Amino acid sequence: MEGAPRTRRRADGSPSARTLLLTVLGEYVRYPGDERVMAGAVVGALGACGVGEAATRRALTRLVREGWLRTEPVGRRTRVVLEPRLVTLLTAWTHRLERAVEETPWHGEWQQLLLRVPAEAWRDRALVEEQLAFEGFGPLGQGVWVAADAGGVPALRALLADQGLAPYALWLTSRASDEAELVRRAWDLGAVRAGHEEFVARFRGVRAGSAEEAFVARTRLVHAWRGTFARDPRLPGALLPTDWPGHTATRLFVDTWRAVRAPADQHWRSLAQGRGGPSEHGRGDVGLE
C-alpha cells in the first residue's frame, strides 16, 4: 500500500485522472459530509472535465487496490466508499482550503518542528515533506521546519503518528530576530507569486452558461487553487510585500466559487442520482476496469 494517493500531472501539464478524481471526491463527496458515491457518478463527473471513462476506472481501481477506497455492489451497479484514511486526508484538504481564504492570524510566534528521523525509520519521506509544505511549513535545514500558520499542526501530528514518526518530532513555538531573513531562507516567494499570477490569469472572467459548465469550472477552480496553496505558506500580511498577488487570487477564488457553486451542485446531484453519465448507456458501472 502506498503512503498516500499521489497527485501527478500528465506529460502535457494537464491534471491526471487520479488528481481530478481526488478533487471530485473531496469537493462533492467529502465536503458535504458524505463517504459514499456511485462509481458511475464519478465517471460522469470526470468525463465532463475531459477525462475518458477507461482512465477514470483505472484511477478508481488503483485507489481501491491501495486501500483508499473500497467498493460495494448495488444491484448491477457499483458504489465507491471512502476508507477512513481517505476521509481523514480529504477532510484535512478541506480545512486547508478554508484556511487559505482567510488572513493568517499573527502574534509574532512561529510554529517550529524539529524532525530528526533515523534513515531506517522513514516509511515515506516524500509524503511527509509534501504534507509539511502543503500545511505551510518551510524547511530551514537539519530537520527544522517553520510556519506562521498554526492551523495545520493537528493534521501533521496525526500524519507523523500514522507514519510512526511521532517519537522523532519536537514541536515548539519561537520568535525570530529577523523575520524577513527567516522568510527568505524558508520559502521561494518568487515562485509562489508566479503561481498566484498564473491562477488569476487563468480564472479571471470565467463564466458558466449551464449547470455542467459550472461544474467543470468549479472543479477546475478548486483543483487549481489547491495547487497554489500547496506552494503558498499563507504568511500573514505583515510579512508579505504590499503588492502581493495572493490577495487578488484569493478574492477571485472566493467570488468565482460562490458564483458557480449552486449550478455545479445541481449537475453533481444529477450525476449522483443516475440522471446522466455512462450508467444510462447500456454498460452500467459494474466493475472499475
Coordinates of N, CA and C in Angstrom, one line a residue, residues 29 46 61 73 89 117 121 123 127 134 162 169 184 210 214 243 260:
V29 N -18.0 14.9 -2.5 CA -18.4 13.8 -1.6 C -18.1 14.2 -0.2
L46 N -15.8 13.1 -14.2 CA -14.5 13.3 -14.8 C -14.7 13.4 -16.3
T61 N -9.7 2.0 -9.6 CA -9.2 0.7 -9.3 C -7.9 0.8 -8.5
P73 N -21.4 -3.7 -4.1 CA -22.4 -3.7 -5.2 C -23.8 -3.2 -4.8
L89 N -7.7 12.4 5.1 CA -6.9 13.2 4.2 C -7.7 14.3 3.5
V117 N 14.9 12.1 12.0 CA 14.4 10.7 11.8 C 15.6 9.9 11.4
A121 N 13.9 4.5 9.9 CA 12.6 4.8 10.4 C 11.7 5.4 9.4
R123 N 9.2 5.7 6.4 CA 8.4 4.9 5.5 C 8.1 5.6 4.2
L127 N 6.2 11.9 1.2 CA 4.9 12.2 1.6 C 4.9 13.2 2.8
F134 N 2.5 21.5 2.2 CA 1.1 21.7 2.0 C 0.4 22.5 3.1
D162 N 0.7 8.4 12.3 CA 0.4 7.4 11.3 C 1.6 6.8 10.7
A169 N 9.7 13.7 16.7 CA 9.2 15.1 16.4 C 9.1 15.8 17.7
R184 N 13.0 34.5 3.8 CA 13.8 34.3 2.6 C 14.4 32.9 2.6
S210 N -24.2 26.9 -18.3 CA -25.1 25.8 -17.9 C -24.6 25.2 -16.6
A214 N -20.8 25.0 -15.1 CA -20.5 25.5 -13.8 C -19.7 24.4 -13.0
D243 N 2.3 44.6 -2.6 CA 1.7 44.2 -3.9 C 1.5 42.7 -4.1
V260 N -20.4 29.8 -9.0 CA -20.7 28.6 -9.7 C -21.2 27.4 -8.8

